[in-house]
Amino acid sequence: MKPSTLLAFLPLAACAAVAPDPALGALPADAAQAVVVRAVAAGRCDASWQAWERAGSGWRAVGAPAACVVGRSGVVDAAHKREGDGGTPAGVFALRRAFGKDADLATGLRYVAVTDDDHWVDDPRAPQYNQWVVGAPGVSAERLRRVDGQYDVAAVLEHNTDPVVPGKGSAIFLHVWSGPGKPTAGCVAAAEPDVRSLLGWLDRARRPVVVVAAE
């Protein structure tokens, strides 16, 4: 992505250098974009994210931090994540897929415009658990075209997708919040302009990841 394109999506960062987040040190060598999410306190839903990109042998901040929220149970150990527990799993998750209501979206992720037929299965007993399905699934599932606007623009955090382990959590997305201070069921959410800006910057060729930092 050209620098001019990047600046169209994200506000200019302050000129002063920002010390790299410690969580960046454990990322795969091929990850050139990262979004670090940090909750303000244990058990709280209030959080913020900061975008980063590789610069030589280090990292530099891209844009300003954005306010966001996590699950109602805060950030939880991914090893202990369970379906319905309200926690956002800690860890490093690939970002490859985006979806939403728009016919097209300015993003470097793979994008799908959803319809009323698109669902994400959240029933741990179902063979399609934690998978996107088209058509009536016949089991408990989230409709990806929501009327409340939260999935108007969203991306998939690849938690428990390869392999899928029944009951370890499903439908962990980055999406539009219902408002500041209002928790999700386990996703990361922010104001729609911030979500759109972030997805506009992300490029799957640069192997982007979300890092949900343990509290």
mmCIF file of C-alpha atoms in Angstrom:
data_model
loop_
_atom_site.group_PDB
_atom_site.id
_atom_site.type_symbol
_atom_site.label_atom_id
_atom_site.label_comp_id
_atom_site.label_asym_id
_atom_site.label_seq_id
_atom_site.Cartn_x
_atom_site.Cartn_y
_atom_site.Cartn_z
ATOM 1 C CA MET A 1 0.000 0.000 0.000
ATOM 2 C CA LYS A 2 1.363 3.426 -0.951
ATOM 3 C CA PRO A 3 2.038 5.899 1.891
ATOM 4 C CA SER A 4 -0.481 8.348 0.400
ATOM 5 C CA THR A 5 -3.144 5.647 0.529
ATOM 6 C CA LEU A 6 -2.289 4.852 4.135
ATOM 7 C CA LEU A 7 -2.640 8.483 5.187
ATOM 8 C CA ALA A 8 -6.082 8.601 3.643
ATOM 9 C CA PHE A 9 -7.203 5.939 6.083
ATOM 10 C CA LEU A 10 -5.485 6.787 9.362
ATOM 11 C CA PRO A 11 -4.686 10.091 11.069
ATOM 12 C CA LEU A 12 -1.085 11.178 11.179
ATOM 13 C CA ALA A 13 0.803 9.935 14.211
ATOM 14 C CA ALA A 14 2.623 12.407 16.385
ATOM 15 C CA CYS A 15 6.132 13.166 15.182
ATOM 16 C CA ALA A 16 7.660 11.920 18.418
ATOM 17 C CA ALA A 17 8.642 8.265 18.338
ATOM 18 C CA VAL A 18 6.426 5.869 20.277
ATOM 19 C CA ALA A 19 8.148 3.032 22.125
ATOM 20 C CA PRO A 20 7.116 -0.325 20.607
ATOM 21 C CA ASP A 21 4.582 -2.292 22.630
ATOM 22 C CA PRO A 22 6.278 -5.253 24.392
ATOM 23 C CA ALA A 23 3.680 -7.601 22.898
ATOM 24 C CA LEU A 24 5.181 -7.044 19.440
ATOM 25 C CA GLY A 25 8.337 -8.939 20.337
ATOM 26 C CA ALA A 26 6.644 -12.342 20.179
ATOM 27 C CA LEU A 27 5.049 -11.969 16.748
ATOM 28 C CA PRO A 28 5.825 -14.200 13.752
ATOM 29 C CA ALA A 29 8.592 -12.852 11.542
ATOM 30 C CA ASP A 30 6.275 -12.585 8.537
ATOM 31 C CA ALA A 31 3.711 -10.395 10.338
ATOM 32 C CA ALA A 32 4.277 -6.849 9.074
ATOM 33 C CA GLN A 33 1.087 -5.270 10.467
ATOM 34 C CA ALA A 34 -0.254 -5.617 13.996
ATOM 35 C CA VAL A 35 -3.079 -4.209 16.072
ATOM 36 C CA VAL A 36 -2.415 -4.396 19.810
ATOM 37 C CA VAL A 37 -5.512 -4.371 22.023
ATOM 38 C CA ARG A 38 -5.107 -3.618 25.722
ATOM 39 C CA ALA A 39 -7.870 -3.450 28.328
ATOM 40 C CA VAL A 40 -7.574 -0.665 30.885
ATOM 41 C CA ALA A 41 -7.916 -3.042 33.861
ATOM 42 C CA ALA A 42 -8.589 -6.687 34.680
ATOM 43 C CA GLY A 43 -12.215 -7.636 34.279
ATOM 44 C CA ARG A 44 -13.101 -4.346 32.547
ATOM 45 C CA CYS A 45 -14.456 -4.018 29.035
ATOM 46 C CA ASP A 46 -12.860 -0.606 28.330
ATOM 47 C CA ALA A 47 -9.771 -0.923 26.144
ATOM 48 C CA SER A 48 -7.771 0.731 23.375
ATOM 49 C CA TRP A 49 -5.965 -0.430 20.281
ATOM 50 C CA GLN A 50 -2.856 0.803 18.515
ATOM 51 C CA ALA A 51 -1.849 -0.086 14.955
ATOM 52 C CA TRP A 52 1.792 -0.915 14.218
ATOM 53 C CA GLU A 53 3.852 -1.740 11.143
ATOM 54 C CA ARG A 54 7.311 -3.184 10.747
ATOM 55 C CA ALA A 55 10.018 -0.640 10.035
ATOM 56 C CA GLY A 56 13.358 -2.275 9.326
ATOM 57 C CA SER A 57 14.161 -4.449 12.314
ATOM 58 C CA GLY A 58 11.643 -2.749 14.571
ATOM 59 C CA TRP A 59 8.095 -1.405 14.707
ATOM 60 C CA ARG A 60 6.528 2.027 14.364
ATOM 61 C CA ALA A 61 3.109 3.225 15.459
ATOM 62 C CA VAL A 62 0.591 4.051 12.742
ATOM 63 C CA GLY A 63 -2.018 6.657 13.603
ATOM 64 C CA ALA A 64 -3.300 7.405 17.077
ATOM 65 C CA PRO A 65 -4.688 4.913 19.613
ATOM 66 C CA ALA A 66 -8.406 4.234 19.294
ATOM 67 C CA ALA A 67 -10.856 3.561 22.108
ATOM 68 C CA CYS A 68 -12.469 0.137 21.951
ATOM 69 C CA VAL A 69 -14.206 -2.421 24.148
ATOM 70 C CA VAL A 70 -13.784 -6.128 24.802
ATOM 71 C CA GLY A 71 -16.041 -8.782 26.312
ATOM 72 C CA ARG A 72 -18.151 -8.345 29.444
ATOM 73 C CA SER A 73 -15.754 -10.669 31.313
ATOM 74 C CA GLY A 74 -12.700 -8.778 30.123
ATOM 75 C CA VAL A 75 -9.688 -10.501 28.549
ATOM 76 C CA VAL A 76 -9.379 -14.203 29.388
ATOM 77 C CA ASP A 77 -6.665 -16.796 28.903
ATOM 78 C CA ALA A 78 -7.297 -18.326 25.470
ATOM 79 C CA ALA A 79 -6.609 -21.790 26.903
ATOM 80 C CA HIS A 80 -9.561 -21.322 29.262
ATOM 81 C CA LYS A 81 -11.899 -19.608 26.790
ATOM 82 C CA ARG A 82 -15.345 -21.244 26.714
ATOM 83 C CA GLU A 83 -18.412 -20.677 24.572
ATOM 84 C CA GLY A 84 -20.688 -18.090 26.156
ATOM 85 C CA ASP A 85 -18.288 -16.976 28.920
ATOM 86 C CA GLY A 86 -18.261 -13.356 27.718
ATOM 87 C CA GLY A 87 -14.465 -13.192 27.608
ATOM 88 C CA THR A 88 -12.221 -11.943 24.823
ATOM 89 C CA PRO A 89 -9.400 -14.468 24.342
ATOM 90 C CA ALA A 90 -5.846 -13.250 24.818
ATOM 91 C CA GLY A 91 -3.373 -14.144 22.100
ATOM 92 C CA VAL A 92 -2.232 -13.457 18.547
ATOM 93 C CA PHE A 93 -4.893 -13.894 15.873
ATOM 94 C CA ALA A 94 -4.524 -13.612 12.107
ATOM 95 C CA LEU A 95 -6.680 -11.135 10.203
ATOM 96 C CA ARG A 96 -7.615 -12.414 6.743
ATOM 97 C CA ARG A 97 -11.373 -11.971 6.268
ATOM 98 C CA ALA A 98 -13.702 -8.984 6.464
ATOM 99 C CA PHE A 99 -17.434 -8.737 5.950
ATOM 100 C CA GLY A 100 -20.223 -6.195 6.125
ATOM 101 C CA LYS A 101 -23.278 -4.607 4.562
ATOM 102 C CA ASP A 102 -21.461 -2.655 1.821
ATOM 103 C CA ALA A 103 -21.366 -4.083 -1.686
ATOM 104 C CA ASP A 104 -17.613 -3.473 -1.587
ATOM 105 C CA LEU A 105 -15.164 -2.229 1.021
ATOM 106 C CA ALA A 106 -11.819 -0.453 0.726
ATOM 107 C CA THR A 107 -9.672 -3.047 2.524
ATOM 108 C CA GLY A 108 -6.720 -5.279 1.796
ATOM 109 C CA LEU A 109 -8.463 -8.168 3.551
ATOM 110 C CA ARG A 110 -10.650 -10.639 1.688
ATOM 111 C CA TYR A 111 -14.103 -9.053 1.809
ATOM 112 C CA VAL A 112 -17.602 -10.544 1.527
ATOM 113 C CA ALA A 113 -20.830 -8.535 1.446
ATOM 114 C CA VAL A 114 -23.239 -10.481 3.665
ATOM 115 C CA THR A 115 -26.900 -11.253 3.081
ATOM 116 C CA ASP A 116 -29.654 -12.618 5.299
ATOM 117 C CA ASP A 117 -28.445 -16.119 4.374
ATOM 118 C CA ASP A 118 -25.031 -15.710 6.035
ATOM 119 C CA HIS A 119 -24.632 -17.162 9.542
ATOM 120 C CA TRP A 120 -21.851 -18.090 11.978
ATOM 121 C CA VAL A 121 -22.545 -21.282 13.929
ATOM 122 C CA ASP A 122 -22.098 -21.029 17.722
ATOM 123 C CA ASP A 123 -23.490 -24.432 18.766
ATOM 124 C CA PRO A 124 -20.522 -26.531 20.039
ATOM 125 C CA ARG A 125 -22.426 -29.725 19.207
ATOM 126 C CA ALA A 126 -22.789 -28.839 15.532
ATOM 127 C CA PRO A 127 -20.341 -30.107 12.886
ATOM 128 C CA GLN A 128 -20.169 -26.535 11.538
ATOM 129 C CA TYR A 129 -19.227 -25.018 14.921
ATOM 130 C CA ASN A 130 -17.293 -21.743 14.606
ATOM 131 C CA GLN A 131 -17.764 -21.721 10.853
ATOM 132 C CA TRP A 132 -19.421 -19.357 8.392
ATOM 133 C CA VAL A 133 -22.336 -21.062 6.646
ATOM 134 C CA VAL A 134 -24.716 -19.912 3.933
ATOM 135 C CA GLY A 135 -28.351 -20.836 4.342
ATOM 136 C CA ALA A 136 -30.395 -21.858 7.381
ATOM 137 C CA PRO A 137 -27.972 -23.906 9.539
ATOM 138 C CA GLY A 138 -30.651 -25.658 11.612
ATOM 139 C CA VAL A 139 -28.608 -25.039 14.792
ATOM 140 C CA SER A 140 -27.793 -22.035 16.982
ATOM 141 C CA ALA A 141 -26.001 -19.426 14.870
ATOM 142 C CA GLU A 142 -25.426 -15.688 14.602
ATOM 143 C CA ARG A 143 -26.881 -13.868 11.609
ATOM 144 C CA LEU A 144 -24.081 -11.862 10.006
ATOM 145 C CA ARG A 145 -26.413 -9.221 8.588
ATOM 146 C CA ARG A 146 -27.565 -7.601 11.818
ATOM 147 C CA VAL A 147 -30.144 -4.864 12.140
ATOM 148 C CA ASP A 148 -28.321 -3.079 14.996
ATOM 149 C CA GLY A 149 -25.383 -2.012 12.814
ATOM 150 C CA GLN A 150 -22.688 -3.836 14.791
ATOM 151 C CA TYR A 151 -21.717 -5.976 11.811
ATOM 152 C CA ASP A 152 -22.040 -3.212 9.233
ATOM 153 C CA VAL A 153 -18.262 -3.522 8.893
ATOM 154 C CA ALA A 154 -16.272 -6.263 10.616
ATOM 155 C CA ALA A 155 -13.280 -8.588 10.427
ATOM 156 C CA VAL A 156 -12.721 -12.120 11.700
ATOM 157 C CA LEU A 157 -10.165 -12.789 14.433
ATOM 158 C CA GLU A 158 -8.970 -16.284 13.565
ATOM 159 C CA HIS A 159 -9.532 -17.679 17.047
ATOM 160 C CA ASN A 160 -10.299 -21.421 17.209
ATOM 161 C CA THR A 161 -10.625 -21.698 13.443
ATOM 162 C CA ASP A 162 -7.735 -24.057 12.550
ATOM 163 C CA PRO A 163 -8.350 -26.493 14.064
ATOM 164 C CA VAL A 164 -11.817 -25.873 15.492
ATOM 165 C CA VAL A 165 -12.183 -27.206 19.029
ATOM 166 C CA PRO A 166 -15.820 -27.593 20.171
ATOM 167 C CA GLY A 167 -16.686 -25.218 23.003
ATOM 168 C CA LYS A 168 -13.493 -23.122 22.860
ATOM 169 C CA GLY A 169 -15.251 -20.035 21.550
ATOM 170 C CA SER A 170 -16.801 -18.890 18.303
ATOM 171 C CA ALA A 171 -17.529 -15.775 16.258
ATOM 172 C CA ILE A 172 -14.710 -13.638 17.657
ATOM 173 C CA PHE A 173 -14.805 -10.531 15.477
ATOM 174 C CA LEU A 174 -13.558 -6.975 15.304
ATOM 175 C CA HIS A 175 -16.719 -4.953 14.722
ATOM 176 C CA VAL A 176 -18.690 -1.765 15.392
ATOM 177 C CA TRP A 177 -19.539 -1.151 19.035
ATOM 178 C CA SER A 178 -22.957 -0.392 20.471
ATOM 179 C CA GLY A 179 -21.358 2.521 22.327
ATOM 180 C CA PRO A 180 -18.388 3.419 24.542
ATOM 181 C CA GLY A 181 -18.262 1.434 27.749
ATOM 182 C CA LYS A 182 -20.715 -1.173 26.449
ATOM 183 C CA PRO A 183 -19.103 -4.636 26.422
ATOM 184 C CA THR A 184 -19.280 -7.260 23.707
ATOM 185 C CA ALA A 185 -19.955 -10.975 24.126
ATOM 186 C CA GLY A 186 -16.242 -11.646 23.517
ATOM 187 C CA CYS A 187 -15.305 -9.615 20.447
ATOM 188 C CA VAL A 188 -13.284 -6.411 20.071
ATOM 189 C CA ALA A 189 -15.424 -3.440 19.026
ATOM 190 C CA ALA A 190 -14.948 0.267 18.329
ATOM 191 C CA ALA A 191 -16.628 3.241 16.701
ATOM 192 C CA GLU A 192 -17.504 2.635 13.043
ATOM 193 C CA PRO A 193 -15.091 5.265 11.627
ATOM 194 C CA ASP A 194 -12.221 3.657 13.546
ATOM 195 C CA VAL A 195 -13.145 0.173 12.317
ATOM 196 C CA ARG A 196 -13.387 1.369 8.725
ATOM 197 C CA SER A 197 -10.056 3.215 8.957
ATOM 198 C CA LEU A 198 -8.317 0.183 10.379
ATOM 199 C CA LEU A 199 -9.709 -2.198 7.773
ATOM 200 C CA GLY A 200 -8.754 0.263 5.052
ATOM 201 C CA TRP A 201 -5.140 0.106 6.198
ATOM 202 C CA LEU A 202 -4.935 -3.657 6.660
ATOM 203 C CA ASP A 203 -3.397 -5.691 3.843
ATOM 204 C CA ARG A 204 -3.521 -9.497 4.005
ATOM 205 C CA ALA A 205 -0.308 -9.661 1.939
ATOM 206 C CA ARG A 206 1.447 -8.198 4.984
ATOM 207 C CA ARG A 207 0.138 -10.980 7.250
ATOM 208 C CA PRO A 208 -1.700 -8.707 9.709
ATOM 209 C CA VAL A 209 -2.522 -9.890 13.215
ATOM 210 C CA VAL A 210 -4.489 -8.712 16.227
ATOM 211 C CA VAL A 211 -2.679 -9.059 19.544
ATOM 212 C CA VAL A 212 -5.086 -9.154 22.485
ATOM 213 C CA ALA A 213 -2.767 -8.532 25.400
ATOM 214 C CA ALA A 214 -3.243 -10.514 28.601
ATOM 215 C CA GLU A 215 -4.182 -8.325 31.555
#
